[in-house]
PDB file of C-alpha atoms in Angstrom:
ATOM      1  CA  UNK X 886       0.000   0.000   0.000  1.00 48.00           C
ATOM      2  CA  UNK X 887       1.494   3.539  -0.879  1.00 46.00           C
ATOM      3  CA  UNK X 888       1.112   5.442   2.198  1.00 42.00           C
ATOM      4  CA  UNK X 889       1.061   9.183   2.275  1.00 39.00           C
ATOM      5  CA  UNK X 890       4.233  11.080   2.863  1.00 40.00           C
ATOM      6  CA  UNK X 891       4.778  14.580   3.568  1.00 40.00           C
ATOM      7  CA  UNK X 892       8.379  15.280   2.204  1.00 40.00           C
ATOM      8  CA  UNK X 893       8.281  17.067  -1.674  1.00 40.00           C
ATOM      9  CA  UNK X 894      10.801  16.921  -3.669  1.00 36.00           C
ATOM     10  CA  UNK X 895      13.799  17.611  -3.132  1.00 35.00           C
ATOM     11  CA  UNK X 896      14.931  21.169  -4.930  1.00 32.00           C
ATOM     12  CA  UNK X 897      18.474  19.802  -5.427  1.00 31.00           C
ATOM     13  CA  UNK X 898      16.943  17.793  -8.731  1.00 30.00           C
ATOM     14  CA  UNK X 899      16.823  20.027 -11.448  1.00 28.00           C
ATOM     15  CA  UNK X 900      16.295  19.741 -15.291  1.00 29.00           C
ATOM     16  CA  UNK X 901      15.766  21.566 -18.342  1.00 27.00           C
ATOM     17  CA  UNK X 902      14.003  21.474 -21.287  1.00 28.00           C
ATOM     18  CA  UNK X 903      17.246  20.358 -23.184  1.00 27.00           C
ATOM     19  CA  UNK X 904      16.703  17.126 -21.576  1.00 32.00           C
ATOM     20  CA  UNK X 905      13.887  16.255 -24.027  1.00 30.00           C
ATOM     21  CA  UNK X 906      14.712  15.386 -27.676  1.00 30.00           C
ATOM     22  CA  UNK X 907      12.663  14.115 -30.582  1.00 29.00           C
ATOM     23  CA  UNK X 908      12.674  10.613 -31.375  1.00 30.00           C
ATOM     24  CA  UNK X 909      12.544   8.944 -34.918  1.00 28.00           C
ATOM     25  CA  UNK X 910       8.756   8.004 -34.214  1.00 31.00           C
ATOM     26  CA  UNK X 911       7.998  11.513 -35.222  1.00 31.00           C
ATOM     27  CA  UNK X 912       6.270  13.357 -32.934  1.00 30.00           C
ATOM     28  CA  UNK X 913       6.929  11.258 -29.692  1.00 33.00           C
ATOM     29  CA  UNK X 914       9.574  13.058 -27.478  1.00 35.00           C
ATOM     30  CA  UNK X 915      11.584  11.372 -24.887  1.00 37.00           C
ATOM     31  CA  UNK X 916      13.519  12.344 -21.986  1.00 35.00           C
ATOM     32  CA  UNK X 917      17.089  11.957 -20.952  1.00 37.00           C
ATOM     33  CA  UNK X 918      17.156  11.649 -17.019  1.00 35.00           C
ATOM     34  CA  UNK X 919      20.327  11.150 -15.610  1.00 29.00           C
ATOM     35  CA  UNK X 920      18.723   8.744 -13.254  1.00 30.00           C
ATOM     36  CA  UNK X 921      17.493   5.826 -15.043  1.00 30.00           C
ATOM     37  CA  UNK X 922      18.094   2.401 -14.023  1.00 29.00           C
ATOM     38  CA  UNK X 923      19.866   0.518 -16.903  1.00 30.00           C
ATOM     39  CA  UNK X 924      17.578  -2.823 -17.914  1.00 38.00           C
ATOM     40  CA  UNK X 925      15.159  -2.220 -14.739  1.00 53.00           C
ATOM     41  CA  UNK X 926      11.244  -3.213 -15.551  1.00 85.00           C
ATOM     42  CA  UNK X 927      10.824   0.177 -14.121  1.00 92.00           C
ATOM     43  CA  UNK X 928      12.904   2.019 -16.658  1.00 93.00           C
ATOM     44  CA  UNK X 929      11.040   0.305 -18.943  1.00 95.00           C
ATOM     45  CA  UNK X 930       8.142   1.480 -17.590  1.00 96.00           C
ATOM     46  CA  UNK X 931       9.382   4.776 -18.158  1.00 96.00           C
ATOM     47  CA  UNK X 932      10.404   4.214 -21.840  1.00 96.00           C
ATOM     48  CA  UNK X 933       7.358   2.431 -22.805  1.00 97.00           C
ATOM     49  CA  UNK X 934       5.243   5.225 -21.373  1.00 97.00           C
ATOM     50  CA  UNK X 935       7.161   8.272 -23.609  1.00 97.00           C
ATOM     51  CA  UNK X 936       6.483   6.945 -26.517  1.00 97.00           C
ATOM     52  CA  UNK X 937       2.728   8.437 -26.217  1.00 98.00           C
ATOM     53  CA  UNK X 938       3.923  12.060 -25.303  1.00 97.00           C
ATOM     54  CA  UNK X 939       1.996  14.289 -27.265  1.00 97.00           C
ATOM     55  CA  UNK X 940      -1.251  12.367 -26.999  1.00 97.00           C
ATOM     56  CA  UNK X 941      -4.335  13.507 -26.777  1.00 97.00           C
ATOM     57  CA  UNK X 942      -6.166  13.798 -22.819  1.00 97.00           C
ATOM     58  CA  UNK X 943      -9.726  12.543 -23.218  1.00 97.00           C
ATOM     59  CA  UNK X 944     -11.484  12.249 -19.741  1.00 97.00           C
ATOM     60  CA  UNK X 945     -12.197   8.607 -18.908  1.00 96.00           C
ATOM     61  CA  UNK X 946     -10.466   7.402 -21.943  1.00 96.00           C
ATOM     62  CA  UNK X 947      -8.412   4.309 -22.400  1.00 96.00           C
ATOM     63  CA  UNK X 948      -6.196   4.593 -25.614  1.00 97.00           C
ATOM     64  CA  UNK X 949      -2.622   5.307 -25.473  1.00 97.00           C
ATOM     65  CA  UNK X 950      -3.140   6.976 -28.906  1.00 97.00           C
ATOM     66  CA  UNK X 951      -6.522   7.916 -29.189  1.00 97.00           C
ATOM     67  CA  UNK X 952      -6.980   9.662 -25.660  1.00 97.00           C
ATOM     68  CA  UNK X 953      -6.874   8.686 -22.302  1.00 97.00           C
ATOM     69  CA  UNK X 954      -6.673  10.276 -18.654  1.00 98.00           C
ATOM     70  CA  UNK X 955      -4.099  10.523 -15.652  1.00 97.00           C
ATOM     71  CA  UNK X 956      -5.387   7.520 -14.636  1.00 96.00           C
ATOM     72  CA  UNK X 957      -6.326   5.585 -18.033  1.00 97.00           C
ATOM     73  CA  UNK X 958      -2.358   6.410 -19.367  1.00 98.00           C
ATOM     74  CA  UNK X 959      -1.199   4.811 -15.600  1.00 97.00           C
ATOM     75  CA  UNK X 960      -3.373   1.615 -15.957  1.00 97.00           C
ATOM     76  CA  UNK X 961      -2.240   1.172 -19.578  1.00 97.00           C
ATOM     77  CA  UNK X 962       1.486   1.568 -19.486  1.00 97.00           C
ATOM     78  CA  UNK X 963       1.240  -1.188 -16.716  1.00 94.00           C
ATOM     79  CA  UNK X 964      -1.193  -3.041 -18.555  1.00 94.00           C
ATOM     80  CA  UNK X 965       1.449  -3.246 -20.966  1.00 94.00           C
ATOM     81  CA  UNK X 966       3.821  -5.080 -18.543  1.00 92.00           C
ATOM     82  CA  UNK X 967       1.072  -7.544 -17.290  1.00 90.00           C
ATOM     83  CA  UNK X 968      -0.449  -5.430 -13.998  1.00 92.00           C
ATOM     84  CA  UNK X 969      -4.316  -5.107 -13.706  1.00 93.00           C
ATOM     85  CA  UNK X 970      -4.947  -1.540 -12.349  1.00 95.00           C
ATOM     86  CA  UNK X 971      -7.786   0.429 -11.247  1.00 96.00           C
ATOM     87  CA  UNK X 972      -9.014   3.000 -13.722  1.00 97.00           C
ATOM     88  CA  UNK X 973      -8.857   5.439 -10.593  1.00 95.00           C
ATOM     89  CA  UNK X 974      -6.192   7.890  -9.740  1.00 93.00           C
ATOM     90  CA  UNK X 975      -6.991   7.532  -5.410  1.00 90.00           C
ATOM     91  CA  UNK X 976      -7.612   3.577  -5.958  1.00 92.00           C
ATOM     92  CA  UNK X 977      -3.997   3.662  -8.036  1.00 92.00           C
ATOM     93  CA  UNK X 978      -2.559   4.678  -4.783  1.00 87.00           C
ATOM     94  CA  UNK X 979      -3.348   1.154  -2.691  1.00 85.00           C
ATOM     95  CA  UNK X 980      -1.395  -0.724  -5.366  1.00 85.00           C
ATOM     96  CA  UNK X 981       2.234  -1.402  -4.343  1.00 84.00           C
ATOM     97  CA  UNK X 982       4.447  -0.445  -1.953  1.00 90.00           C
ATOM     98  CA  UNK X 983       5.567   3.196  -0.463  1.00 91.00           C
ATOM     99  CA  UNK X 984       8.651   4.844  -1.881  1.00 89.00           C
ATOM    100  CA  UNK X 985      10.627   7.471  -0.070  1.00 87.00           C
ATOM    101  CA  UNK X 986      12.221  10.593  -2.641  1.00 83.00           C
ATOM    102  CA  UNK X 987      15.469   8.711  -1.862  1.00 86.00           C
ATOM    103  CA  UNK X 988      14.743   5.391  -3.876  1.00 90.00           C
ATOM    104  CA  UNK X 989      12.481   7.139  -6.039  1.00 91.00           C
ATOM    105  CA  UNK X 990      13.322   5.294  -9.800  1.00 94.00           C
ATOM    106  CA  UNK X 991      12.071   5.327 -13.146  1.00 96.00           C
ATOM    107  CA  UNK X 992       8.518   4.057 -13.487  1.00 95.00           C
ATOM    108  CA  UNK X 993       7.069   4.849 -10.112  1.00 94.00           C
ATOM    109  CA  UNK X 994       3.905   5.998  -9.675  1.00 94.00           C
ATOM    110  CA  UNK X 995       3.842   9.576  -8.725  1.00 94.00           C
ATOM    111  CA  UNK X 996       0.552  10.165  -6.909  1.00 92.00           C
ATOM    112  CA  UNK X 997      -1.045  13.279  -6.143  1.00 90.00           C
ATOM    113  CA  UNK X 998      -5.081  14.213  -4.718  1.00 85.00           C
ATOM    114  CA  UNK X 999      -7.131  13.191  -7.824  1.00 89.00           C
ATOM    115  CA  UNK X1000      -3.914  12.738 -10.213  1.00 94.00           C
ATOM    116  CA  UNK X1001      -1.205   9.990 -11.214  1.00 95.00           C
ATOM    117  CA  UNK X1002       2.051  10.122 -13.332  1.00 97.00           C
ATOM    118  CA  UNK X1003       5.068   7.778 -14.156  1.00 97.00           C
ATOM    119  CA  UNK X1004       8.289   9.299 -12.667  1.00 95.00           C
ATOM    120  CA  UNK X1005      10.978   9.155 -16.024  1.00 97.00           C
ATOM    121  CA  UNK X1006      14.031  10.208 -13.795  1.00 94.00           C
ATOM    122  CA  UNK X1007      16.106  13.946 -12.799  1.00 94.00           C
ATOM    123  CA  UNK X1008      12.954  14.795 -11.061  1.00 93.00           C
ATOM    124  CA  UNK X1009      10.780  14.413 -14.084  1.00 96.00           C
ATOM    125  CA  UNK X1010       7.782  12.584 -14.331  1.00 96.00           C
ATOM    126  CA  UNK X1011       5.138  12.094 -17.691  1.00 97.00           C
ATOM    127  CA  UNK X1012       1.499  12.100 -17.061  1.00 97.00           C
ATOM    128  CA  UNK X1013      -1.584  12.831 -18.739  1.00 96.00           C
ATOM    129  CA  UNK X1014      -2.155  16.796 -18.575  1.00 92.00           C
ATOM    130  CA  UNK X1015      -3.446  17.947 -22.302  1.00 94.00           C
ATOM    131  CA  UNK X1016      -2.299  16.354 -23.584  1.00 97.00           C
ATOM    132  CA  UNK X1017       0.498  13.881 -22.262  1.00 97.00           C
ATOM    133  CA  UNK X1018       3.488  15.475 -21.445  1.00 97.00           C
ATOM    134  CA  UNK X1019       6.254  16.217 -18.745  1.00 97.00           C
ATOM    135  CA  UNK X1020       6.145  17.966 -15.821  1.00 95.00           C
ATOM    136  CA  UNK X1021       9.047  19.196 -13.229  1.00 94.00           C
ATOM    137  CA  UNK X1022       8.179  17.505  -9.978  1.00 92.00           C
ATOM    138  CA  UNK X1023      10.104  20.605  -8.325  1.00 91.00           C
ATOM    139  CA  UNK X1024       7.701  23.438  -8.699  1.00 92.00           C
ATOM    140  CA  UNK X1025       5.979  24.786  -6.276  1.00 92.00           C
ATOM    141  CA  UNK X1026       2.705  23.513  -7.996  1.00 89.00           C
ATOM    142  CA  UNK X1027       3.514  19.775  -8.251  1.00 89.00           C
ATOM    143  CA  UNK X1028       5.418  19.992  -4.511  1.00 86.00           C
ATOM    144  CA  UNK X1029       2.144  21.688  -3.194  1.00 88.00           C
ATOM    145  CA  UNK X1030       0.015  18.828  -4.575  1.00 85.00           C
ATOM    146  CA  UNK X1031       2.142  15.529  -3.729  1.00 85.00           C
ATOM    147  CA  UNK X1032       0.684  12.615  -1.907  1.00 84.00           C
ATOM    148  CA  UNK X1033       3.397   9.583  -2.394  1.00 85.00           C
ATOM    149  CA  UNK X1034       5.402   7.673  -4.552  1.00 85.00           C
ATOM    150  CA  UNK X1035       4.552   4.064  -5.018  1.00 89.00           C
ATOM    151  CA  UNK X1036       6.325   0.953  -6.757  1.00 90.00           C
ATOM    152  CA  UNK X1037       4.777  -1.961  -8.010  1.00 87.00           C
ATOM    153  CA  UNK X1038       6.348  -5.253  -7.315  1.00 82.00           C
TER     154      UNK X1038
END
């Protein structure tokens, strides 16, 4: 179970904007963490789930390419990988096991109240805004709104 935990990030992870690049799949972008964990499940986690950046947000969809939500994109990157998960942002968060910022890798689950993203690495993490895209886990917004990281087994 992913239990709350108060501590945000932590501001000494920074990244730019340079850090994303365009892939060959066109207009997929990726991101260059220096974090990753070389041949991990959860960096592939992370990989799998960047190929749909710039993907449409539908709300209560289910398509990686036709539109999906916060919660949809979570359930279906996993899906990929074999896990069953709740199409539910809060009911995502009962699913594995607590991480502190300190183990935080590639492919977490990156909860928030009413929200859920994939952490990619260098304080990064992709979720489904509008559409899917990156987001800085050190601003004030995202740091204001954290609940927990979580890992699934």
């Amino acid at each position: 179970v992913i239990s709350h935990s108060s501590s945000g990030s932590s501001s000494s992870q920074q990244s730019t904007a340079s850090n994303r690049t365009s892939s060959s799949a066109g207009s997929a972008s990726s991101y260059e963490g220096g974090s990753t964990v070389s041949g991990g499940t959860g960096s592939a986690v992370a990989d799998y789930a960047q190929q749909f950046y710039g993907n449409p947000y539908v709300w209560g969809g289910t398509s990686l390419t036709g539109g999906v939500d916060c919660s949809g994109f979570v359930m279906q990157v996993y899906a990929h990988f074999g896990y069953s998960l709740p199409h539910s942002s809060s009911a995502q968060r009962s699913y594995g096991q607590s991480v502190s910022l300190s183990d935080i890798q590639p492919g977490d689950i990156v909860c928030y109240n009413h929200h859920v993203g994939i952490y990619v690495g260098d304080g990064m993490m992709i979720h489904c805004g509008d559409p899917i895209q990156y987001a800085n886990l050190n601003t004030s917004y995202w740091q204001s709104h954290f609940y927990a990281y979580g890992r699934l087994p």
